[in-house]
PDB file of C-alpha atoms and ligand atoms in Angstrom:
ATOM      1  CA  MET A   1      43.418 -29.201   5.984  1.00  0.00           C
ATOM      2  CA  ASP A   2      43.705 -31.546   9.023  1.00  0.00           C
ATOM      3  CA  GLU A   3      40.679 -33.807   9.432  1.00  0.00           C
ATOM      4  CA  GLN A   4      40.215 -32.530  12.910  1.00  0.00           C
ATOM      5  CA  GLU A   5      40.342 -28.887  11.829  1.00  0.00           C
ATOM      6  CA  SER A   6      37.054 -27.325  10.732  1.00  0.00           C
ATOM      7  CA  ASP A   7      36.305 -24.623   8.218  1.00  0.00           C
ATOM      8  CA  PRO A   8      34.925 -21.645  10.196  1.00  0.00           C
ATOM      9  CA  GLU A   9      32.655 -20.711   7.248  1.00  0.00           C
ATOM     10  CA  LEU A  10      31.159 -24.209   7.154  1.00  0.00           C
ATOM     11  CA  ASP A  11      30.816 -24.180  10.966  1.00  0.00           C
ATOM     12  CA  LYS A  12      28.641 -21.125  10.698  1.00  0.00           C
ATOM     13  CA  ILE A  13      26.419 -22.879   8.216  1.00  0.00           C
ATOM     14  CA  GLU A  14      26.199 -26.015  10.484  1.00  0.00           C
ATOM     15  CA  VAL A  15      25.296 -23.973  13.443  1.00  0.00           C
ATOM     16  CA  THR A  16      22.661 -22.159  11.413  1.00  0.00           C
ATOM     17  CA  ARG A  17      21.230 -25.394   9.961  1.00  0.00           C
ATOM     18  CA  ARG A  18      20.999 -26.858  13.450  1.00  0.00           C
ATOM     19  CA  THR A  19      19.173 -23.701  14.592  1.00  0.00           C
ATOM     20  CA  VAL A  20      16.743 -24.036  11.720  1.00  0.00           C
ATOM     21  CA  ILE A  21      15.918 -27.628  12.671  1.00  0.00           C
ATOM     22  CA  GLU A  22      15.440 -26.708  16.313  1.00  0.00           C
ATOM     23  CA  THR A  23      13.393 -23.587  15.749  1.00  0.00           C
ATOM     24  CA  GLY A  24      11.731 -24.233  12.398  1.00  0.00           C
ATOM     25  CA  THR A  25      12.932 -20.879  11.241  1.00  0.00           C
ATOM     26  CA  THR A  26      13.950 -20.953   7.529  1.00  0.00           C
ATOM     27  CA  ALA A  27      14.776 -17.290   7.406  1.00  0.00           C
ATOM     28  CA  LEU A  28      18.015 -17.836   9.360  1.00  0.00           C
ATOM     29  CA  LEU A  29      19.203 -20.368   6.822  1.00  0.00           C
ATOM     30  CA  LEU A  30      18.168 -18.267   3.932  1.00  0.00           C
ATOM     31  CA  THR A  31      20.076 -15.295   5.178  1.00  0.00           C
ATOM     32  CA  ALA A  32      23.190 -17.225   6.322  1.00  0.00           C
ATOM     33  CA  LEU A  33      23.715 -19.373   3.250  1.00  0.00           C
ATOM     34  CA  PRO A  34      24.054 -16.649   0.565  1.00  0.00           C
ATOM     35  CA  HIS A  35      26.660 -14.810   2.700  1.00  0.00           C
ATOM     36  CA  ALA A  36      28.749 -17.946   3.134  1.00  0.00           C
ATOM     37  CA  ALA A  37      28.341 -18.845  -0.512  1.00  0.00           C
ATOM     38  CA  LEU A  38      29.194 -15.266  -1.641  1.00  0.00           C
ATOM     39  CA  ALA A  39      32.346 -15.374   0.531  1.00  0.00           C
ATOM     40  CA  ALA A  40      33.306 -18.577  -1.230  1.00  0.00           C
ATOM     41  CA  GLY A  41      32.732 -16.943  -4.554  1.00  0.00           C
ATOM     42  CA  SER A  42      29.985 -19.316  -5.682  1.00  0.00           C
ATOM     43  CA  ILE A  43      27.299 -16.753  -6.398  1.00  0.00           C
ATOM     44  CA  GLU A  44      27.680 -14.090  -9.083  1.00  0.00           C
ATOM     45  CA  ASP A  45      27.401 -10.503  -8.032  1.00  0.00           C
ATOM     46  CA  LYS A  46      23.998  -8.956  -8.609  1.00  0.00           C
ATOM     47  CA  GLU A  47      23.019  -7.599 -11.988  1.00  0.00           C
ATOM     48  CA  PRO A  48      23.522  -3.864 -12.418  1.00  0.00           C
ATOM     49  CA  PRO A  49      20.322  -1.774 -11.924  1.00  0.00           C
ATOM     50  CA  PRO A  50      18.268  -1.093 -15.103  1.00  0.00           C
ATOM     51  CA  PRO A  51      18.771   2.335 -16.736  1.00  0.00           C
ATOM     52  CA  PRO A  52      16.508   5.120 -15.463  1.00  0.00           C
ATOM     53  CA  VAL A  53      13.431   6.045 -17.454  1.00  0.00           C
ATOM     54  CA  THR A  54      11.662   9.435 -17.816  1.00  0.00           C
ATOM     55  CA  ILE A  55       7.884   9.602 -17.400  1.00  0.00           C
ATOM     56  CA  GLY A  56       5.224  12.272 -16.999  1.00  0.00           C
ATOM     57  CA  LEU A  57       2.591  12.106 -14.264  1.00  0.00           C
ATOM     58  CA  ARG A  58      -0.156  14.629 -13.585  1.00  0.00           C
ATOM     59  CA  ILE A  59      -0.325  14.740  -9.822  1.00  0.00           C
ATOM     60  CA  ASN A  60      -3.033  16.742  -8.093  1.00  0.00           C
ATOM     61  CA  GLY A  61      -3.446  18.632 -11.371  1.00  0.00           C
ATOM     62  CA  GLN A  62       0.254  19.517 -11.850  1.00  0.00           C
ATOM     63  CA  LEU A  63       2.380  17.874 -14.465  1.00  0.00           C
ATOM     64  CA  HIS A  64       5.649  16.354 -13.196  1.00  0.00           C
ATOM     65  CA  SER A  65       8.428  14.925 -15.280  1.00  0.00           C
ATOM     66  CA  LEU A  66      10.282  12.229 -13.357  1.00  0.00           C
ATOM     67  CA  THR A  67      13.444  10.285 -14.162  1.00  0.00           C
ATOM     68  CA  LEU A  68      13.593   7.196 -11.991  1.00  0.00           C
ATOM     69  CA  ASP A  69      14.420   3.567 -11.675  1.00  0.00           C
ATOM     70  CA  PRO A  70      11.785   1.676 -13.651  1.00  0.00           C
ATOM     71  CA  ARG A  71      11.215  -0.540 -10.554  1.00  0.00           C
ATOM     72  CA  THR A  72       9.989   2.521  -8.534  1.00  0.00           C
ATOM     73  CA  THR A  73       6.444   2.172  -7.233  1.00  0.00           C
ATOM     74  CA  VAL A  74       3.921   5.012  -7.415  1.00  0.00           C
ATOM     75  CA  LEU A  75       4.125   5.264  -3.628  1.00  0.00           C
ATOM     76  CA  ASP A  76       7.919   5.699  -3.627  1.00  0.00           C
ATOM     77  CA  ALA A  77       7.694   8.186  -6.560  1.00  0.00           C
ATOM     78  CA  LEU A  78       5.277  10.234  -4.549  1.00  0.00           C
ATOM     79  CA  ARG A  79       7.136  10.080  -1.213  1.00  0.00           C
ATOM     80  CA  GLU A  80      10.789   9.890  -2.271  1.00  0.00           C
ATOM     81  CA  HIS A  81      10.825  11.878  -5.502  1.00  0.00           C
ATOM     82  CA  LEU A  82       8.081  14.497  -4.954  1.00  0.00           C
ATOM     83  CA  GLU A  83       8.029  14.790  -1.163  1.00  0.00           C
ATOM     84  CA  LEU A  84       4.270  14.066  -1.146  1.00  0.00           C
ATOM     85  CA  THR A  85       4.344  12.088   2.104  1.00  0.00           C
ATOM     86  CA  GLY A  86       0.639  12.181   2.852  1.00  0.00           C
ATOM     87  CA  SER A  87       0.266   8.737   1.323  1.00  0.00           C
ATOM     88  CA  LYS A  88       1.618   6.316   3.929  1.00  0.00           C
ATOM     89  CA  LYS A  89       3.739   3.199   3.643  1.00  0.00           C
ATOM     90  CA  GLY A  90       2.210   0.740   6.108  1.00  0.00           C
ATOM     91  CA  CYS A  91       2.996  -2.688   4.807  1.00  0.00           C
ATOM     92  CA  ASP A  92       4.423  -2.085   1.282  1.00  0.00           C
ATOM     93  CA  HIS A  93       2.690  -5.350   0.332  1.00  0.00           C
ATOM     94  CA  GLY A  94      -0.892  -4.423  -0.592  1.00  0.00           C
ATOM     95  CA  GLN A  95      -2.284  -5.540   2.777  1.00  0.00           C
ATOM     96  CA  CYS A  96      -3.122  -2.409   4.764  1.00  0.00           C
ATOM     97  CA  GLY A  97      -4.471   0.240   2.247  1.00  0.00           C
ATOM     98  CA  ALA A  98      -2.513   3.084   3.917  1.00  0.00           C
ATOM     99  CA  CYS A  99      -0.986   3.975   0.534  1.00  0.00           C
ATOM    100  CA  THR A 100      -4.299   4.240  -1.382  1.00  0.00           C
ATOM    101  CA  VAL A 101      -4.391   7.029  -3.984  1.00  0.00           C
ATOM    102  CA  LEU A 102      -6.734   7.701  -6.894  1.00  0.00           C
ATOM    103  CA  ILE A 103      -5.373   6.974 -10.314  1.00  0.00           C
ATOM    104  CA  GLU A 104      -7.579   8.118 -13.171  1.00  0.00           C
ATOM    105  CA  GLY A 105     -10.302   8.307 -10.549  1.00  0.00           C
ATOM    106  CA  ARG A 106      -9.944   4.737  -9.288  1.00  0.00           C
ATOM    107  CA  ARG A 107      -8.599   3.739  -5.939  1.00  0.00           C
ATOM    108  CA  VAL A 108      -5.243   1.891  -6.144  1.00  0.00           C
ATOM    109  CA  ASN A 109      -2.734   0.590  -3.613  1.00  0.00           C
ATOM    110  CA  SER A 110       0.173   2.740  -4.737  1.00  0.00           C
ATOM    111  CA  CYS A 111       2.732   0.336  -3.171  1.00  0.00           C
ATOM    112  CA  LEU A 112       1.686  -2.376  -5.665  1.00  0.00           C
ATOM    113  CA  THR A 113       1.967  -0.512  -9.005  1.00  0.00           C
ATOM    114  CA  LEU A 114       4.987   0.819 -10.776  1.00  0.00           C
ATOM    115  CA  ALA A 115       5.180   4.487 -11.701  1.00  0.00           C
ATOM    116  CA  VAL A 116       6.186   3.696 -15.309  1.00  0.00           C
ATOM    117  CA  MET A 117       2.882   1.865 -15.786  1.00  0.00           C
ATOM    118  CA  HIS A 118       1.055   5.198 -15.312  1.00  0.00           C
ATOM    119  CA  ASP A 119       3.023   7.367 -17.634  1.00  0.00           C
ATOM    120  CA  GLY A 120       0.733  10.214 -18.766  1.00  0.00           C
ATOM    121  CA  GLN A 121      -1.984   9.445 -16.221  1.00  0.00           C
ATOM    122  CA  SER A 122      -3.574  11.526 -13.470  1.00  0.00           C
ATOM    123  CA  ILE A 123      -2.995  10.777  -9.805  1.00  0.00           C
ATOM    124  CA  THR A 124      -4.803  12.371  -6.888  1.00  0.00           C
ATOM    125  CA  THR A 125      -3.406  12.054  -3.408  1.00  0.00           C
ATOM    126  CA  ILE A 126      -4.684  13.343  -0.076  1.00  0.00           C
ATOM    127  CA  GLU A 127      -2.780  16.564  -0.701  1.00  0.00           C
ATOM    128  CA  GLY A 128      -4.865  17.278  -3.726  1.00  0.00           C
ATOM    129  CA  LEU A 129      -8.397  16.830  -2.292  1.00  0.00           C
ATOM    130  CA  ALA A 130      -9.095  20.153  -0.647  1.00  0.00           C
ATOM    131  CA  ASP A 131     -10.003  23.170  -2.701  1.00  0.00           C
ATOM    132  CA  GLY A 132      -7.889  25.824  -1.048  1.00  0.00           C
ATOM    133  CA  GLU A 133      -9.146  26.143   2.530  1.00  0.00           C
ATOM    134  CA  THR A 134     -12.277  24.073   1.706  1.00  0.00           C
ATOM    135  CA  LEU A 135     -11.917  20.391   2.577  1.00  0.00           C
ATOM    136  CA  HIS A 136     -13.327  17.699   0.393  1.00  0.00           C
ATOM    137  CA  PRO A 137     -16.676  16.521   1.781  1.00  0.00           C
ATOM    138  CA  VAL A 138     -15.163  13.222   2.855  1.00  0.00           C
ATOM    139  CA  GLN A 139     -12.406  14.965   4.723  1.00  0.00           C
ATOM    140  CA  THR A 140     -15.052  17.135   6.458  1.00  0.00           C
ATOM    141  CA  ALA A 141     -17.097  14.092   7.413  1.00  0.00           C
ATOM    142  CA  PHE A 142     -14.003  12.316   8.843  1.00  0.00           C
ATOM    143  CA  VAL A 143     -13.393  15.368  11.030  1.00  0.00           C
ATOM    144  CA  GLU A 144     -16.975  15.672  12.144  1.00  0.00           C
ATOM    145  CA  HIS A 145     -17.249  11.929  13.039  1.00  0.00           C
ATOM    146  CA  ASP A 146     -13.741  11.605  14.529  1.00  0.00           C
ATOM    147  CA  GLY A 147     -12.914   9.027  11.861  1.00  0.00           C
ATOM    148  CA  PHE A 148      -9.323   8.698  13.052  1.00  0.00           C
ATOM    149  CA  GLN A 149      -7.101   8.535  16.067  1.00  0.00           C
ATOM    150  CA  CYS A 150      -3.392   8.337  15.226  1.00  0.00           C
ATOM    151  CA  GLY A 151      -4.153   9.289  11.622  1.00  0.00           C
ATOM    152  CA  TYR A 152      -1.718   6.913   9.959  1.00  0.00           C
ATOM    153  CA  CYS A 153      -4.382   5.077   7.943  1.00  0.00           C
ATOM    154  CA  THR A 154      -6.486   8.197   7.362  1.00  0.00           C
ATOM    155  CA  SER A 155      -5.188   9.438   3.960  1.00  0.00           C
ATOM    156  CA  GLY A 156      -5.647   5.922   2.547  1.00  0.00           C
ATOM    157  CA  GLN A 157      -9.089   5.662   4.149  1.00  0.00           C
ATOM    158  CA  ILE A 158     -10.269   8.951   2.700  1.00  0.00           C
ATOM    159  CA  CYS A 159      -8.932   8.320  -0.860  1.00  0.00           C
ATOM    160  CA  SER A 160     -10.423   4.792  -0.699  1.00  0.00           C
ATOM    161  CA  ALA A 161     -13.732   6.179   0.485  1.00  0.00           C
ATOM    162  CA  ILE A 162     -13.909   8.647  -2.424  1.00  0.00           C
ATOM    163  CA  GLY A 163     -13.097   5.868  -4.918  1.00  0.00           C
ATOM    164  CA  MET A 164     -15.625   3.563  -3.228  1.00  0.00           C
ATOM    165  CA  LEU A 165     -18.423   6.164  -3.332  1.00  0.00           C
ATOM    166  CA  ALA A 166     -17.823   6.599  -7.058  1.00  0.00           C
ATOM    167  CA  GLU A 167     -17.877   2.801  -7.591  1.00  0.00           C
ATOM    168  CA  SER A 168     -21.151   2.633  -5.719  1.00  0.00           C
ATOM    169  CA  ARG A 169     -22.711   5.453  -7.777  1.00  0.00           C
ATOM    170  CA  GLN A 170     -21.675   3.636 -10.943  1.00  0.00           C
ATOM    171  CA  GLY A 171     -23.632   0.551  -9.697  1.00  0.00           C
ATOM    172  CA  MET A 172     -20.704  -1.695  -8.936  1.00  0.00           C
ATOM    173  CA  PRO A 173     -21.881  -4.453  -6.557  1.00  0.00           C
ATOM    174  CA  SER A 174     -19.828  -5.798  -3.657  1.00  0.00           C
ATOM    175  CA  TYR A 175     -19.492  -9.305  -2.264  1.00  0.00           C
ATOM    176  CA  VAL A 176     -22.369  -8.601   0.152  1.00  0.00           C
ATOM    177  CA  THR A 177     -24.774  -6.809  -2.296  1.00  0.00           C
ATOM    178  CA  GLN A 178     -28.116  -8.613  -2.055  1.00  0.00           C
ATOM    179  CA  ASP A 179     -30.067  -7.173  -5.023  1.00  0.00           C
ATOM    180  CA  LEU A 180     -27.854  -7.157  -8.124  1.00  0.00           C
ATOM    181  CA  MET A 181     -30.724  -5.760 -10.252  1.00  0.00           C
ATOM    182  CA  ARG A 182     -30.730  -2.372  -8.419  1.00  0.00           C
ATOM    183  CA  ALA A 183     -28.864   0.528 -10.124  1.00  0.00           C
ATOM    184  CA  ALA A 184     -26.838   1.193  -6.915  1.00  0.00           C
ATOM    185  CA  ALA A 185     -26.812  -0.623  -3.585  1.00  0.00           C
ATOM    186  CA  ASP A 186     -27.680   1.267  -0.406  1.00  0.00           C
ATOM    187  CA  LEU A 187     -24.507   2.002   1.497  1.00  0.00           C
ATOM    188  CA  THR A 188     -25.466   0.283   4.700  1.00  0.00           C
ATOM    189  CA  ASP A 189     -22.984  -0.457   7.411  1.00  0.00           C
ATOM    190  CA  VAL A 190     -22.313  -3.958   6.038  1.00  0.00           C
ATOM    191  CA  GLU A 191     -21.870  -2.650   2.486  1.00  0.00           C
ATOM    192  CA  ILE A 192     -19.406   0.039   3.631  1.00  0.00           C
ATOM    193  CA  ARG A 193     -17.458  -2.318   5.840  1.00  0.00           C
ATOM    194  CA  GLU A 194     -17.106  -4.804   3.007  1.00  0.00           C
ATOM    195  CA  ARG A 195     -16.174  -2.213   0.383  1.00  0.00           C
ATOM    196  CA  MET A 196     -13.620  -0.616   2.741  1.00  0.00           C
ATOM    197  CA  SER A 197     -12.232  -3.947   3.945  1.00  0.00           C
ATOM    198  CA  GLY A 198      -8.935  -3.263   2.184  1.00  0.00           C
ATOM    199  CA  ASN A 199      -8.157  -0.347   4.480  1.00  0.00           C
ATOM    200  CA  ILE A 200      -6.987  -1.455   7.921  1.00  0.00           C
ATOM    201  CA  CYS A 201      -7.162   0.884  10.916  1.00  0.00           C
ATOM    202  CA  ARG A 202      -5.029  -0.323  13.796  1.00  0.00           C
ATOM    203  CA  CYS A 203      -6.715   2.251  16.109  1.00  0.00           C
ATOM    204  CA  ALA A 204     -10.049   0.511  15.222  1.00  0.00           C
ATOM    205  CA  ALA A 205     -11.839   3.746  14.350  1.00  0.00           C
ATOM    206  CA  TYR A 206     -14.151   1.730  12.175  1.00  0.00           C
ATOM    207  CA  PRO A 207     -17.554   2.838  13.568  1.00  0.00           C
ATOM    208  CA  ASN A 208     -16.624   6.463  13.061  1.00  0.00           C
ATOM    209  CA  ILE A 209     -15.219   5.835   9.583  1.00  0.00           C
ATOM    210  CA  VAL A 210     -18.451   4.145   8.608  1.00  0.00           C
ATOM    211  CA  ALA A 211     -20.478   6.939  10.077  1.00  0.00           C
ATOM    212  CA  ALA A 212     -18.434   9.501   8.096  1.00  0.00           C
ATOM    213  CA  ILE A 213     -18.923   7.662   4.811  1.00  0.00           C
ATOM    214  CA  LYS A 214     -22.653   7.191   5.440  1.00  0.00           C
ATOM    215  CA  GLN A 215     -23.016  10.946   5.958  1.00  0.00           C
ATOM    216  CA  VAL A 216     -21.374  11.691   2.593  1.00  0.00           C
ATOM    217  CA  ALA A 217     -23.496   8.944   0.931  1.00  0.00           C
ATOM    218  CA  GLY A 218     -26.691  10.586   2.253  1.00  0.00           C
ATOM    219  CA  MET A 219     -27.474   7.571   4.425  1.00  0.00           C
ATOM    220  CA  PRO A 220     -28.901   8.024   7.973  1.00  0.00           C
ATOM    221  CA  THR A 221     -26.102   7.662  10.450  1.00  0.00           C
TER     222      THR A 221
HETATM  223  S1  FES B 301       1.478   0.197   2.196  1.00  0.00           S
HETATM  224 FE1  FES B 301       0.348  -0.284   0.367  1.00  0.00          FE
HETATM  225  S2  FES B 301      -1.158  -1.620   1.092  1.00  0.00           S
HETATM  226 FE2  FES B 301       0.047  -1.291   2.835  1.00  0.00          FE
HETATM  227  S1  FES B 302      -6.397   6.107  12.968  1.00  0.00           S
HETATM  228 FE1  FES B 302      -4.663   4.985  13.692  1.00  0.00          FE
HETATM  229  S2  FES B 302      -4.447   3.370  12.278  1.00  0.00           S
HETATM  230 FE2  FES B 302      -6.327   4.317  11.736  1.00  0.00          FE
END
């Protein structure tokens, strides 16, 4: 190659590196380099996916046998394999709580845990809370207190509230609990806000969510 001629693939990298220096954006470099390197044959193709596994999950009281990629999260198993789309995917990174479900009675961010880890366990989602036409008391309280606006966070808020109320009844303290000697802390506004802090509401319906939970907890609202 003539010294004056340039390799178009390397030119792409140079432009991208300059952009990185000017903007401080590493993502551009990270996305551009592998493509160039792959084109040059310097990176091996990806490993083949692992073989599927078969597991059994009891979901909302019904046993399901699922054959899936072992990397599948509980959230994707629910939404993509069982069409239970009530549990929402907000961030897929454990930051928003929209995917909260109850596993063996405890609240869990379903986007952060693999389905294969729960083989044989019971999962309750928002779809499994009502008893026929009768809503769960937490669902009723959310309706009565307008504990939602767009509703995207609501299934996670309700499942989280149910798990939180059980934790409180069992005497689990929170970061803001003052008296650790008491059997169970009063669910004041500050206790509820702390205990529900893993569930984000972009509509900011927080006062109404707190009021709904206080009603179920038997606290004055
Ligand atoms: S989708 Fe799971 S925490 Fe946001
Ligand atoms: S009701 Fe809209 S995000 Fe909570």
